[in-house]
Tab-separated table of C-alpha atoms and ligand atoms in Angstrom:
chain	number	residue	atom	x	y	z
A	270	GLY	CA	16.309	5.481	23.356
A	271	LEU	CA	17.466	7.262	20.608
A	272	ALA	CA	18.026	10.984	20.398
A	273	ARG	CA	15.373	12.876	19.913
A	274	VAL	CA	16.292	16.321	18.649
A	275	HIS	CA	17.218	17.082	15.883
A	276	ASN	CA	19.226	20.663	14.011
A	277	GLY	CA	17.241	21.746	17.819
A	278	ARG	CA	13.767	20.867	17.014
A	279	ARG	CA	11.758	17.748	17.754
A	280	TYR	CA	11.722	14.742	15.182
A	281	ARG	CA	9.421	14.227	12.626
A	282	LEU	CA	8.941	10.449	11.912
A	283	GLY	CA	6.869	9.949	8.697
A	284	VAL	CA	4.319	6.581	9.702
A	285	MET	CA	3.455	4.482	6.323
A	286	GLY	CA	0.206	2.091	7.057
A	287	GLY	CA	0.092	-0.449	4.525
A	288	THR	CA	-1.190	-4.532	4.089
A	289	PHE	CA	1.902	-3.985	1.041
A	290	ASP	CA	0.844	-6.834	-0.695
A	291	PRO	CA	2.964	-6.446	-2.318
A	292	ILE	CA	4.476	-2.635	-1.521
A	293	HIS	CA	4.446	-0.798	-4.958
A	294	HIS	CA	6.020	2.347	-6.578
A	295	GLY	CA	2.764	4.700	-5.633
A	296	HIS	CA	3.142	3.412	-1.940
A	297	LEU	CA	7.328	5.011	-1.788
A	298	VAL	CA	6.716	7.937	-4.367
A	299	ALA	CA	3.632	8.812	-1.428
A	300	ALA	CA	5.724	8.623	1.103
A	301	SER	CA	8.498	10.545	-0.379
A	302	GLU	CA	7.244	12.910	-1.093
A	303	VAL	CA	5.601	14.242	2.109
A	304	ALA	CA	8.890	13.211	3.784
A	305	ALA	CA	10.542	16.145	1.008
A	306	ARG	CA	7.127	18.386	1.799
A	307	PHE	CA	7.410	18.386	5.191
A	308	ASP	CA	10.160	18.087	6.065
A	309	LEU	CA	10.737	14.249	8.007
A	310	ASP	CA	13.608	12.480	9.225
A	311	GLU	CA	12.374	9.615	8.640
A	312	VAL	CA	9.472	7.546	7.123
A	313	VAL	CA	9.014	3.827	8.695
A	314	PHE	CA	6.621	1.950	7.164
A	315	VAL	CA	4.877	-0.493	9.177
A	316	PRO	CA	3.224	-3.371	7.703
A	317	THR	CA	-0.608	-4.696	8.721
A	318	GLY	CA	-1.076	-8.132	10.225
A	319	VAL	CA	-4.273	-9.670	9.242
A	320	PRO	CA	-6.136	-6.619	8.303
A	321	TRP	CA	-9.862	-6.374	8.784
A	322	GLN	CA	-10.814	-4.649	5.792
A	323	LYS	CA	-9.733	-7.402	4.131
A	324	LYS	CA	-11.076	-10.843	4.909
A	325	GLY	CA	-12.583	-11.862	1.143
A	326	ARG	CA	-9.059	-11.892	0.447
A	327	LYS	CA	-6.740	-14.419	1.316
A	328	VAL	CA	-3.773	-12.085	2.370
A	329	SER	CA	-0.465	-13.024	2.265
A	330	GLN	CA	2.005	-14.391	4.909
A	331	ALA	CA	2.872	-11.057	6.901
A	332	GLU	CA	6.353	-12.619	6.858
A	333	ASP	CA	6.854	-12.285	3.124
A	334	ARG	CA	4.493	-9.141	2.663
A	335	TYR	CA	7.264	-7.616	5.994
A	336	LEU	CA	10.141	-8.956	3.455
A	337	MET	CA	9.061	-7.240	0.047
A	338	THR	CA	9.459	-3.182	2.051
A	339	VAL	CA	12.136	-4.131	4.217
A	340	ILE	CA	13.669	-4.821	0.246
A	341	ALA	CA	11.931	-1.956	-1.662
A	342	THR	CA	12.984	-0.142	1.410
A	343	ALA	CA	15.948	-0.635	1.931
A	344	SER	CA	18.366	1.706	-0.111
A	345	ASN	CA	16.532	4.634	1.077
A	346	PRO	CA	19.157	5.609	3.988
A	347	SER	CA	15.154	8.176	5.718
A	348	PHE	CA	13.208	5.077	4.866
A	349	SER	CA	12.692	2.440	8.083
A	350	VAL	CA	10.227	-0.937	8.760
A	351	SER	CA	8.326	-1.956	12.013
A	352	ARG	CA	6.819	-4.726	12.660
A	353	VAL	CA	4.736	-3.608	15.494
A	354	ASP	CA	1.606	-4.222	13.181
A	355	ILE	CA	2.629	-8.377	12.105
A	356	ASP	CA	4.272	-8.949	15.479
A	357	ARG	CA	0.724	-8.025	17.336
A	358	PRO	CA	-2.265	-10.530	17.168
A	359	GLY	CA	-5.466	-9.945	16.035
A	360	ASP	CA	-6.196	-8.062	13.539
A	361	THR	CA	-4.722	-4.189	12.586
A	362	TYR	CA	-5.931	-0.807	14.268
A	363	THR	CA	-4.322	2.852	12.922
A	364	VAL	CA	-4.720	3.780	17.150
A	365	ASP	CA	-2.918	0.529	18.117
A	366	THR	CA	0.022	0.922	16.188
A	367	LEU	CA	0.420	4.868	16.464
A	368	LYS	CA	0.550	4.156	20.229
A	369	ASP	CA	3.221	1.694	19.803
A	370	LEU	CA	5.503	3.862	17.460
A	371	ARG	CA	4.323	5.998	20.456
A	372	ARG	CA	5.807	3.842	23.053
A	373	GLU	CA	8.889	2.400	21.178
A	374	ARG	CA	10.023	6.295	19.859
A	375	GLY	CA	9.188	8.305	22.229
A	376	ASN	CA	7.063	11.809	24.119
A	377	ASP	CA	9.790	13.745	22.100
A	378	VAL	CA	8.788	12.075	18.331
A	379	ASP	CA	5.935	14.262	16.246
A	380	LEU	CA	4.026	11.421	14.169
A	381	PHE	CA	2.872	11.513	10.725
A	382	PHE	CA	0.926	9.652	8.934
A	383	ILE	CA	-0.192	8.545	6.179
A	384	THR	CA	-2.262	7.977	4.258
A	385	GLY	CA	-4.034	7.667	1.162
A	386	ALA	CA	-7.156	10.052	0.105
A	387	ASP	CA	-8.684	6.555	-0.262
A	388	ALA	CA	-8.796	5.560	3.142
A	389	LEU	CA	-8.715	9.349	4.808
A	390	SER	CA	-12.244	9.683	3.759
A	391	GLN	CA	-12.753	6.609	6.423
A	392	ILE	CA	-10.628	7.629	8.873
A	393	LEU	CA	-13.461	8.166	11.623
A	394	THR	CA	-15.428	5.136	10.729
A	395	TRP	CA	-11.833	3.357	12.670
A	396	ARG	CA	-11.557	2.115	15.860
A	397	GLY	CA	-10.509	4.982	18.577
A	398	ALA	CA	-11.478	7.763	15.708
A	399	ASP	CA	-11.451	10.322	18.824
A	400	GLU	CA	-7.798	9.257	20.670
A	401	LEU	CA	-6.090	9.332	16.863
A	402	PHE	CA	-6.388	12.949	16.173
A	403	ASP	CA	-4.081	12.893	19.873
A	404	LEU	CA	-1.439	10.359	18.684
A	405	ALA	CA	-0.169	11.772	14.587
A	406	HIS	CA	-1.366	14.397	11.844
A	407	PHE	CA	-3.152	12.567	9.386
A	408	ILE	CA	-1.765	13.398	5.660
A	409	GLY	CA	-3.478	12.058	2.815
A	410	VAL	CA	-2.437	11.382	-0.204
A	411	SER	CA	-3.338	12.057	-4.571
A	412	ARG	CA	-4.115	8.864	-5.671
A	413	PRO	CA	-5.419	8.388	-8.813
A	414	GLY	CA	-8.926	8.192	-9.471
A	415	VAL	CA	-9.558	9.168	-5.732
A	416	PRO	CA	-9.975	13.126	-6.468
A	417	LEU	CA	-7.524	14.883	-3.350
A	418	GLY	CA	-11.220	16.473	-1.882
A	419	ALA	CA	-13.694	14.452	-3.933
A	420	LYS	CA	-14.417	13.025	-0.773
A	421	ASP	CA	-15.745	14.886	1.883
A	422	ILE	CA	-13.438	15.975	5.462
A	423	SER	CA	-15.315	18.818	6.589
A	424	HIS	CA	-15.893	16.562	10.255
A	425	LEU	CA	-11.774	15.698	10.554
A	426	PRO	CA	-10.106	18.554	12.564
A	427	ALA	CA	-9.074	21.068	10.090
A	428	GLU	CA	-5.277	21.740	12.397
A	429	LYS	CA	-4.774	18.025	12.071
A	430	VAL	CA	-5.482	16.710	8.418
A	431	THR	CA	-3.924	18.365	5.446
A	432	LEU	CA	-4.311	16.960	2.150
A	433	LEU	CA	-0.978	16.460	-0.335
A	434	GLU	CA	-0.974	16.357	-4.176
A	435	VAL	CA	1.671	13.807	-5.204
A	436	PRO	CA	2.819	12.261	-8.542
A	437	ALA	CA	0.224	9.797	-10.082
A	438	MET	CA	1.610	6.492	-9.642
A	439	ALA	CA	-1.797	4.287	-10.820
A	440	ILE	CA	0.064	1.612	-9.595
A	441	SER	CA	-2.496	-0.905	-6.793
A	442	SER	CA	-1.217	-3.422	-5.352
A	443	THR	CA	-5.303	-5.245	-6.659
A	444	ASP	CA	-3.599	-4.618	-10.121
A	445	CYS	CA	-0.145	-5.826	-9.499
A	446	ARG	CA	-1.424	-9.107	-7.629
A	447	GLN	CA	-4.177	-9.557	-11.115
A	448	ARG	CA	-1.058	-9.344	-13.642
A	449	VAL	CA	1.476	-11.989	-11.745
A	450	GLY	CA	-1.567	-14.265	-12.285
A	451	GLU	CA	-2.193	-12.809	-16.174
A	452	ASN	CA	1.636	-14.045	-16.696
A	453	MET	CA	1.748	-9.701	-17.233
A	454	PRO	CA	5.025	-7.953	-16.365
A	455	ILE	CA	5.336	-6.139	-12.940
A	456	TRP	CA	8.316	-4.365	-14.255
A	457	TYR	CA	8.534	-0.175	-13.641
A	458	LEU	CA	5.715	-1.066	-11.480
A	459	VAL	CA	6.891	-2.148	-8.636
A	460	PRO	CA	10.989	-2.236	-7.279
A	461	ASP	CA	13.479	-4.663	-9.177
A	462	GLY	CA	14.042	-7.082	-5.826
A	463	ILE	CA	10.306	-7.844	-5.517
A	464	VAL	CA	9.580	-8.795	-8.436
A	465	GLN	CA	12.464	-11.690	-7.997
A	466	TYR	CA	10.481	-12.019	-4.180
A	467	ILE	CA	7.459	-12.274	-5.866
A	468	ASN	CA	8.745	-14.637	-8.659
A	469	LYS	CA	10.886	-16.533	-6.207
A	470	ARG	CA	8.359	-17.284	-4.238
A	471	GLY	CA	5.886	-17.733	-6.171
A	472	LEU	CA	3.065	-15.672	-4.728
A	473	TYR	CA	0.291	-14.739	-6.567
A	474	ARG	CA	0.133	-17.238	-9.020
A	475	ASP	CA	-3.354	-18.816	-7.582
A	476	ILE	CA	-6.478	-16.543	-9.265
A	477	ARG	CA	-8.617	-17.249	-6.127
A	478	ASN	CA	-6.011	-15.211	-4.270
A	479	ILE	CA	-6.036	-12.112	-6.080
A	480	ALA	CA	-9.400	-10.227	-6.182
A	481	GLU	CA	-10.187	-6.732	-5.923
A	482	ASP	CA	-9.902	-4.655	-2.746
A	483	HIS	CA	-9.215	-2.034	-1.711
B	25	ATP	P1	-4.761	-3.738	-2.468
B	25	ATP	O1	-4.837	-2.644	-4.058
B	25	ATP	O2	-4.453	-4.589	-2.304
B	25	ATP	O3	-5.817	-2.240	-2.103
B	25	ATP	P2	-3.042	-1.205	-2.274
B	25	ATP	O4	-2.156	-0.829	-3.523
B	25	ATP	O5	-4.708	-0.249	-2.102
B	25	ATP	O6	-3.292	-2.814	-2.326
B	25	ATP	P3	-2.390	-0.807	0.505
B	25	ATP	O7	-1.750	-1.243	1.093
B	25	ATP	O8	-4.102	-1.343	0.997
B	25	ATP	O9	-2.665	-0.605	-1.264
B	25	ATP	O10	-2.197	1.173	0.544
B	25	ATP	C1	-1.639	1.430	1.635
B	25	ATP	C2	-1.443	3.003	1.315
B	25	ATP	O11	-0.868	3.840	0.597
B	25	ATP	C3	-3.570	3.779	1.813
B	25	ATP	O12	-3.582	3.985	2.282
B	25	ATP	C4	-3.076	3.459	0.063
B	25	ATP	O13	-4.480	4.300	-0.374
B	25	ATP	C5	-1.891	3.800	0.027
B	25	ATP	N1	-2.149	4.285	-1.280
B	25	ATP	C6	-1.934	3.522	-2.187
B	25	ATP	N2	-1.596	2.419	-3.307
B	25	ATP	C7	-1.294	4.422	-3.993
B	25	ATP	C8	-0.330	5.463	-4.823
B	25	ATP	N3	-0.782	4.382	-6.231
B	25	ATP	N4	-0.341	6.422	-5.244
B	25	ATP	C9	-1.174	6.946	-3.337
B	25	ATP	N5	-1.380	6.693	-2.311
B	25	ATP	C10	-1.798	5.131	-3.021
B	26	MG	MG1	-5.539	-0.419	-0.454
């Protein structure tokens, strides 16, 4: 693999998992802020395969979500995109994501899993929860409507979880999909290239597939 010791210390890799249907500026600001505050060398965005939490709604094709994530992150030299979850058959579990990245990047890399405050509180309900804290440090970022600390995380190991206030972006993918379905603009909520890609592919026009979920 690649050299993993930078500036005399271990390589620090952020991992931002998500459905990214579509990716929006809330995701990008969160990743950028965590990268700066935790001195990360890179943040890898990992679009999910079949999202088991979201089976009530038809999620866009993995390839569309992957390409949007590539388009949105392409200009940032510290951002990258991984196909591990979309190339793995079956449902996506964070424990598998982290194990695959660990395998790809080797043991000299420290992993920092970045997740919204809404998702963090459910962490112990995730499959393989007992293994998760050996694989990565977890960073729960603030999200408008989900106050940091509102959810009880006292049952999680304190040295393995950090809560971080990031600049508030009241944007969700659900809201973006809804706007497209209602012919409302999504300019400035998502990168320009994402607006254009959504139009080009005709995503989110079918109102039946917009439904709220988290
Ligand atoms: P949906 O509305 O479809 O659930 P979403 O906007 O929540 O989409 P996801 O792909 O589900 O986006 O989110 C991936 C990760 O990014 C999650 O950990 C989520 O908590 C976090 N996240 C999403 N939007 C924001 C935001 N505006 N600010 C901070 N974190 C966010
Ligand atoms: Mg969500």
